[in-house]
Coordinates of C-alpha atoms in Angstrom, one line a residue:
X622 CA 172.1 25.0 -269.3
X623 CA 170.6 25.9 -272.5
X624 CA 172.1 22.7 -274.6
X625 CA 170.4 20.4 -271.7
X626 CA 167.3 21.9 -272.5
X627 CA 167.6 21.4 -276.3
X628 CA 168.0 18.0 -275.6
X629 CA 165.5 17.7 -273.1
X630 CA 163.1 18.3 -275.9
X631 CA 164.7 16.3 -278.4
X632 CA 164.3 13.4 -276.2
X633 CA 160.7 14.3 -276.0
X634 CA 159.7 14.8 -279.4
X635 CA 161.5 11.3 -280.0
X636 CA 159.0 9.7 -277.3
X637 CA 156.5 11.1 -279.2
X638 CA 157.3 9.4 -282.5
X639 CA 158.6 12.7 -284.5
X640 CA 161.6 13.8 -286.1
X641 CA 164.8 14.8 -284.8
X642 CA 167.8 17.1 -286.8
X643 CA 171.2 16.0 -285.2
X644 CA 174.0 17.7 -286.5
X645 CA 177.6 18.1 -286.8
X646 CA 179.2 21.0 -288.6
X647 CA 177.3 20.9 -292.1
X648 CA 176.3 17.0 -291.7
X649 CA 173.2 16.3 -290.3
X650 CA 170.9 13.8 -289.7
X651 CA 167.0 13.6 -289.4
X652 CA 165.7 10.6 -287.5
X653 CA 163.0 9.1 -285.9
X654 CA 162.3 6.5 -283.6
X655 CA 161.2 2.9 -285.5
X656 CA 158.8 1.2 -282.5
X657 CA 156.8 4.4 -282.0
X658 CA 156.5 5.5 -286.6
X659 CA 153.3 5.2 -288.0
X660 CA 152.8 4.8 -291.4
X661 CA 151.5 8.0 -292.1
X662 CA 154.8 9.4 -289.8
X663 CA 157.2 7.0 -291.9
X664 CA 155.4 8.7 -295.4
X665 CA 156.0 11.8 -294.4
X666 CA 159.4 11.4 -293.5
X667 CA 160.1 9.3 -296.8
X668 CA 159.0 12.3 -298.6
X669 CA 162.0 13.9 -297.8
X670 CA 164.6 11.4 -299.1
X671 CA 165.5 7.6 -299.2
X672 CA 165.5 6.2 -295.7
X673 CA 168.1 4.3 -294.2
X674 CA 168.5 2.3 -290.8
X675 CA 170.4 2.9 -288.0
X676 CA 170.7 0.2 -286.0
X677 CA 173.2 -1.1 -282.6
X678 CA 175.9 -3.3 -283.7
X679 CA 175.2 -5.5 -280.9
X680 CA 171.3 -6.3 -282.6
X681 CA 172.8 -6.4 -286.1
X682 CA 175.2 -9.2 -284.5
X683 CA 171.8 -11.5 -282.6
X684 CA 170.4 -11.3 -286.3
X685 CA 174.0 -12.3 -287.8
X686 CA 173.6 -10.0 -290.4
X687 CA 177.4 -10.1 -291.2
X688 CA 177.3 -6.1 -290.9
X689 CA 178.5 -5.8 -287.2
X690 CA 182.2 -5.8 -287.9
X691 CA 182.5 -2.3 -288.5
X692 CA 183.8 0.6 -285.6
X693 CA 181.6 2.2 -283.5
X694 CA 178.2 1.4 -282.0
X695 CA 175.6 2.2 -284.5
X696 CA 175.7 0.4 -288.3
X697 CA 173.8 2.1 -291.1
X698 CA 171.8 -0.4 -293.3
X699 CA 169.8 -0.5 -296.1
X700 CA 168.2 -3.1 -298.7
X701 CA 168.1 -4.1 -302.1
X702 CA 164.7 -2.0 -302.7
X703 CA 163.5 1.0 -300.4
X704 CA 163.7 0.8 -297.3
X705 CA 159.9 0.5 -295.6
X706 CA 158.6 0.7 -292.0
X707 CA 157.5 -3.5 -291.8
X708 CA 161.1 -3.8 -292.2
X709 CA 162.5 -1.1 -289.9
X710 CA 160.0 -3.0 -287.5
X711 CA 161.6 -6.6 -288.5
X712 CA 164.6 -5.1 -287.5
X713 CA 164.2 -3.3 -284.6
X714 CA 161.2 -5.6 -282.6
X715 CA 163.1 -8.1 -280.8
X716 CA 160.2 -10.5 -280.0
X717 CA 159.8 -10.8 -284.2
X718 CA 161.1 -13.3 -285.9
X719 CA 163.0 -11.5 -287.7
X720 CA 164.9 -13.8 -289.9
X721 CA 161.9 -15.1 -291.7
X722 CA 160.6 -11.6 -292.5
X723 CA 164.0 -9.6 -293.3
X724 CA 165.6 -9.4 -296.8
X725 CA 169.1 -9.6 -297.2
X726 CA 170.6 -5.8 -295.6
X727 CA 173.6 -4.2 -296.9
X728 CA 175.5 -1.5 -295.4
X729 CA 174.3 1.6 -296.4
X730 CA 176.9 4.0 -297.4
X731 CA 179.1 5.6 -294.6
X732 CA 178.1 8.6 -292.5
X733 CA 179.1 10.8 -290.6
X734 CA 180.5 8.9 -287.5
X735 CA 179.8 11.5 -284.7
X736 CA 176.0 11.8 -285.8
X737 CA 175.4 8.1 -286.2
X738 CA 176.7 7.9 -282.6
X739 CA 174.9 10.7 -281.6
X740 CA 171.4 9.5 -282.5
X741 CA 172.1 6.3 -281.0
X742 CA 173.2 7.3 -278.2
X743 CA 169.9 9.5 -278.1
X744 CA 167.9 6.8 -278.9
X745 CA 169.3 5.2 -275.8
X746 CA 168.6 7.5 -273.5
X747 CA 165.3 7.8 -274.5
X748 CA 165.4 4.2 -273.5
X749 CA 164.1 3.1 -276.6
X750 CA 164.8 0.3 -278.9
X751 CA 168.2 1.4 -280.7
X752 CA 166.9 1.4 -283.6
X753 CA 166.1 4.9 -285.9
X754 CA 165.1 5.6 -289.4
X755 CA 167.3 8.3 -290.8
X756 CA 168.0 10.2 -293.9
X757 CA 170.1 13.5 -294.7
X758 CA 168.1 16.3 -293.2
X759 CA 167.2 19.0 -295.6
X760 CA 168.2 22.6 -295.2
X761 CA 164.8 24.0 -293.6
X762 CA 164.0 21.3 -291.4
X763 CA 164.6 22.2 -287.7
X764 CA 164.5 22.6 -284.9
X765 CA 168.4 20.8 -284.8
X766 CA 170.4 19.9 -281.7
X767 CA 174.6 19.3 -281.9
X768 CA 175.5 15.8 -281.7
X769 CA 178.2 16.9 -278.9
X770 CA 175.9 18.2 -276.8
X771 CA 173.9 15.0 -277.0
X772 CA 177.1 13.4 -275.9
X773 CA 177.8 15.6 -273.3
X774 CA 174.3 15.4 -271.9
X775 CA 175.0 13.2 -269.5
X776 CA 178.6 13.9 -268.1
X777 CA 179.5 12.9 -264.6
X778 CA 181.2 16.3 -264.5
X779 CA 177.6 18.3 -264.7
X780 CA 176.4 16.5 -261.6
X781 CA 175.4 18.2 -258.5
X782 CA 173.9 18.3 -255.2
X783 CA 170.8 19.4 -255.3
X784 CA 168.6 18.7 -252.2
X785 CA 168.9 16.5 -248.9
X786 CA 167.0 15.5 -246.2
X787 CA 166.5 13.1 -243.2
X788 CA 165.1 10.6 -244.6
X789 CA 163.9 8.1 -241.1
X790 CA 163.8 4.2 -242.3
X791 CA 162.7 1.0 -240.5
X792 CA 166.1 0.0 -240.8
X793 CA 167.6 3.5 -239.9
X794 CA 165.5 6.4 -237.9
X795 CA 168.6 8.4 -238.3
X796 CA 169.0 7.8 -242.2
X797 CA 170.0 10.6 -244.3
X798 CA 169.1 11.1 -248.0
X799 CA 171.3 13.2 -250.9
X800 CA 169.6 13.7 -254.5
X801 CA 172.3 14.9 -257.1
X802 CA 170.9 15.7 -260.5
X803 CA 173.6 17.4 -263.7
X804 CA 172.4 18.3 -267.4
X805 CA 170.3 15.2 -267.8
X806 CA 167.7 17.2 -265.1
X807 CA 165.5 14.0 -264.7
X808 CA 167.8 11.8 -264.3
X809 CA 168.1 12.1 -260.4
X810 CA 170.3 9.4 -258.3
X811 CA 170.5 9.1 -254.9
X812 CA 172.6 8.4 -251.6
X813 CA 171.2 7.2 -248.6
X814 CA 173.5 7.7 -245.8
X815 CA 173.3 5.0 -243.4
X816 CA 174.6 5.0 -239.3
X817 CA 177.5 7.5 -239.0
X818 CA 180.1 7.2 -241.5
X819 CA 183.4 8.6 -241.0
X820 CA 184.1 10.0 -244.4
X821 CA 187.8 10.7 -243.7
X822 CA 187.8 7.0 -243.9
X823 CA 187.7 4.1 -246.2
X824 CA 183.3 4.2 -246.2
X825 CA 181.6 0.9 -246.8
X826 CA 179.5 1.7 -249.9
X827 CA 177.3 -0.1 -251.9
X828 CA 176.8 0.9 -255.7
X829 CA 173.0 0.0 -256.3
X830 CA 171.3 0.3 -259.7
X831 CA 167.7 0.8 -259.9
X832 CA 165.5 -2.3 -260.0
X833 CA 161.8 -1.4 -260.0
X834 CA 160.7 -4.7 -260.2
X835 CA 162.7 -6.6 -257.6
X836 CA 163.5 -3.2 -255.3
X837 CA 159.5 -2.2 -254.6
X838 CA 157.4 -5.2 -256.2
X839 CA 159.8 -8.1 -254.7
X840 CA 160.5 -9.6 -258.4
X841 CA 162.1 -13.3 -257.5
X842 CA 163.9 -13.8 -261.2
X843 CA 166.6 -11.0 -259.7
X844 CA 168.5 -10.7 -256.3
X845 CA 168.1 -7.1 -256.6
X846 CA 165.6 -6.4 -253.6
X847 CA 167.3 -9.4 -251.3
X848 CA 170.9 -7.3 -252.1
X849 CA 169.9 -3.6 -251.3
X850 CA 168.3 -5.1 -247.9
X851 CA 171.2 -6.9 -247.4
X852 CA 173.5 -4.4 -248.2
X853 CA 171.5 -1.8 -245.9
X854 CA 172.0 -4.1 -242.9
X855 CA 175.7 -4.9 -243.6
X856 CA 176.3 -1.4 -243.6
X857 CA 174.7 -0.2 -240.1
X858 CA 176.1 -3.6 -238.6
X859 CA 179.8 -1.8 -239.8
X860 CA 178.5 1.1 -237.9
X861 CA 177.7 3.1 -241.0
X862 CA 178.1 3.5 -245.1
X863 CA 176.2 4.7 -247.9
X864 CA 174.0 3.3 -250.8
X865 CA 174.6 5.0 -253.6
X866 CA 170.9 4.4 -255.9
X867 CA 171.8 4.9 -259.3
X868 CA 169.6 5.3 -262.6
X869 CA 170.1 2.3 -264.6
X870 CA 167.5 0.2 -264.5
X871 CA 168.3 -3.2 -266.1
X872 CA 171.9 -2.5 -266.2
X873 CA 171.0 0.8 -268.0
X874 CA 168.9 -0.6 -270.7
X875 CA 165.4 0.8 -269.0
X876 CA 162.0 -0.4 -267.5
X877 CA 160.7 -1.4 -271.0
X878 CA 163.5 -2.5 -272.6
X879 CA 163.8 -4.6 -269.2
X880 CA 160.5 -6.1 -270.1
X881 CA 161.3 -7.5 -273.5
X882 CA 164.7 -9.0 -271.4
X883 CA 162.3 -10.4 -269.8
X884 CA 160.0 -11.9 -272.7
X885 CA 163.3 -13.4 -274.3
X886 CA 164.3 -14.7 -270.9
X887 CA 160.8 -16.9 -271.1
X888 CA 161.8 -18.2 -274.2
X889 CA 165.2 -19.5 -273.3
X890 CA 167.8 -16.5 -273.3
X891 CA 169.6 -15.8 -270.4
X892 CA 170.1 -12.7 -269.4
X893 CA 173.5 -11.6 -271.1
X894 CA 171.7 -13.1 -274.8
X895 CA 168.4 -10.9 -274.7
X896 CA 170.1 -8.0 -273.6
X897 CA 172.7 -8.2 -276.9
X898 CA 169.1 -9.7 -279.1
X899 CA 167.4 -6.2 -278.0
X900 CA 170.5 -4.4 -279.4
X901 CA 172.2 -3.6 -275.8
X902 CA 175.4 -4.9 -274.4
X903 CA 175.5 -7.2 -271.4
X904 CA 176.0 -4.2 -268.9
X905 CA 175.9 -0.8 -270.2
X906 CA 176.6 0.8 -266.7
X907 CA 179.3 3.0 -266.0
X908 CA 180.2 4.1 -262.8
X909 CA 182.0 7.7 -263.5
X910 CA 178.3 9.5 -262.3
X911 CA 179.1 7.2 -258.8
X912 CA 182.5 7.8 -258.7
X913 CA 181.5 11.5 -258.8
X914 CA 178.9 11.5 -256.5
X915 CA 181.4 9.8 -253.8
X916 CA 183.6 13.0 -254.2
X917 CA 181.1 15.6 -254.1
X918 CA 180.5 14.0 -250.4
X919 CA 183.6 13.9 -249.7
X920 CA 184.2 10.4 -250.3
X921 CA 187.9 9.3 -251.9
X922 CA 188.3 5.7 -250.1
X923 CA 186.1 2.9 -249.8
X924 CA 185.0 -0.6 -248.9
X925 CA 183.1 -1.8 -252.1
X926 CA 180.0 -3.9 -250.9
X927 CA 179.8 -5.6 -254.4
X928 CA 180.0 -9.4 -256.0
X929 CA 181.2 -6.9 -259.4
X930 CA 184.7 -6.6 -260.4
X931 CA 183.4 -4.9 -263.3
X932 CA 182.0 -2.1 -260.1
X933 CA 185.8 -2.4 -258.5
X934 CA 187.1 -1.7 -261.6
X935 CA 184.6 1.3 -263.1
X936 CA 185.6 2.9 -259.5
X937 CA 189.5 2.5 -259.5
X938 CA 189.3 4.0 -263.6
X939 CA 187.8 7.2 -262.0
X940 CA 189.9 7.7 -259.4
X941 CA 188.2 6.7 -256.3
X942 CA 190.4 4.1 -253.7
X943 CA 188.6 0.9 -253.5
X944 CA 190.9 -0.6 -250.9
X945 CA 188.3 -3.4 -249.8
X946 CA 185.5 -5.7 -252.2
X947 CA 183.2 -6.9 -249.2
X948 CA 181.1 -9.6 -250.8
X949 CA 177.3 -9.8 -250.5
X950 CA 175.9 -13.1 -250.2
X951 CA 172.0 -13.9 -251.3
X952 CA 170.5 -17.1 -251.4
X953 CA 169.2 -18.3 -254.9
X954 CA 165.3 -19.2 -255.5
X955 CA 163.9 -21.5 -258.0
X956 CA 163.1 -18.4 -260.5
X957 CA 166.6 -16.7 -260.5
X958 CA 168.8 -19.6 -260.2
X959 CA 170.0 -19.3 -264.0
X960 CA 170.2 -15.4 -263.7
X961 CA 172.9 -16.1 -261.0
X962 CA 174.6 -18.5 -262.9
X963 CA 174.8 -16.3 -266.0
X964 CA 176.2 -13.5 -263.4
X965 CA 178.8 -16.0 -262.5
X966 CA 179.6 -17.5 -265.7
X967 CA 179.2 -14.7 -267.9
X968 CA 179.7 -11.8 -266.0
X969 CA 182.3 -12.6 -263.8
X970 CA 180.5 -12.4 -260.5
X971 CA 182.4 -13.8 -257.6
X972 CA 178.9 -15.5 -256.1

């Protein structure tokens, strides 16, 4: 698809710290990314008019701002003098302090909504900190991608099959593995097909979001390694199911971004609280990519192996029968005893 591939490389040149045009009929937007501008990058783009910030609501609310009760997801802010990159940085960097070294912000005057969303939601995907610098774009700059095609990047509805193998496990020598892949090309989940399922059935299936750190390096401040082993043996004791492994590392926030979760975590923040002080929500997931993966095997009824509502209730929205939540019961350690807790308290987790 040739708008994939437009923002395939808009994604990239934001990794790499340049600019990016997003537009929306005449509107349109330059923007680059805050935690990867350099000062010689943030003079340049200066050049080309006064600067504003684009920040998440959700961070504008952890630094109580008073600027988060707008609509949408992405608040435009600027300062009393120009904006500069220590500020941007204040802003954005949630292990600053950021109240001692921000000025007072003020809302910036309204933009156009779609592209403010847009370039958030790019910035997101990038899974970097939601945080841009922006101005209007001037008539020469390019190359410029369409802020619907940004939002359509991702649709469940793009997803396909594209490969499978056997795929022979300790727990499984019979195992079977499905890679489906849509627009977002890199963005590759998984199925691993466990026993033998009858998919005319209600299929015991267990919704599993990536978790590098507890899933391969055995991280004990999660339960995300002790769940998917778990899960795996529930399902071949029920003669057979599938794990579905979805992309969303720390509820769909990313490895890095995880990382700083992490740092707050270690200075008091539970889980829920860093993710919203990093400018997230508490669980970006959705579950509309699952729900179509179930269908394109051929999947329309199962038996939810979750301690979610919130993955019984994604499911049901897009239209797949979840006729059965089968709980999943892990034992807590000393170093994820809160994260439980939170899941419980917070969350809703039926633990």
């Amino acid at each position: 698809m040739i708008y994939a591939d437009a923002i395939d490389s808009a994604l990239a040149m934001l990794r790499r710290g340049r600019a990016v045009i997003i537009e929306d009929g005449e509107a349109a937007l330059a923007c680059i990314a805050v935690e990867l501008a350099s000062p010689r990058v943030f003079d340049a783009f200066a050049d080309g008019g006064e600067v504003e910030l684009l920040a998440s609501r959700d961070r504008m609310a952890a630094l109580k701002a008073g600027l988060e009760d707008i609509e949408g997801d992405a608040v435009s802010v600027t300062t009393e003098g120009p904006m500069t990159l220590d500020i941007a940085r204040a802003v954005a960097n949630p292990l600053l302090d950021a109240s001692v070294a921000l000025p007072r912000l003020r809302l910036a005057e309204p933009g156009p909504a779609t592209v403010a969303h847009a370039a958030m939601r790019l910035a997101k995907t990038a899974e970097l900190l939601p945080a841009l610098l922006v101005r209007p774009a001037t008539a020469t700059e390019g190359p410029r991608v369409s802020a619907g095609d940004i939002l359509h990047y991702s649709a469940p509805e793009t997803l396909r099959i594209i490969a499978g193998a056997e795929l022979p496990i300790h727990d499984d020598e019979g195992a079977r593995l499905m890679a489906f892949a849509g627009a977002a090309g890199a963005e590759v989940h998984v199925a691993l097909i466990l026993g033998d399922p009858d998919f005319s059935q209600p299929t015991l299936v267990r919704l599993h979001s990536e978790c590098l750190t507890g899933d391969v390096f055995g991280s004990l401040r999660c339960d995300c390694g002790p769940q998917l082993a778990a899960a795996k043996q529930t399902i071949l004791e029920a003669g057979g199911g599938v794990v579905l492994y979805l992309r969303q590392e720390g509820r769909k926030i990313g490895l890095a971004n995880k990382m700083r979760a992490y740092a707050l975590q270690g200075r008091g923040y539970d889980t829920v609280d860093a993710n919203f002080h990093i400018g997230f929500g508490a669980d970006d997931r959705d579950y509309d990519v699952a729900a179509r993966m179930l269908r394109l095997m051929g999947i329309e009824q199962v038996r939810l192996l979750t301690n979610n509502p919130e993955k019984v209730a994604g499911l049901r929205k897009a239209g797949i029968g979840v006729v059965e939540r089968v709980p999943l019961r892990i034992a807590a350690n000393p170093h994820n005893e809160r994260y439980l807790d939170t899941k419980r308290d917070r969350s809703g987790h039926e633990l």
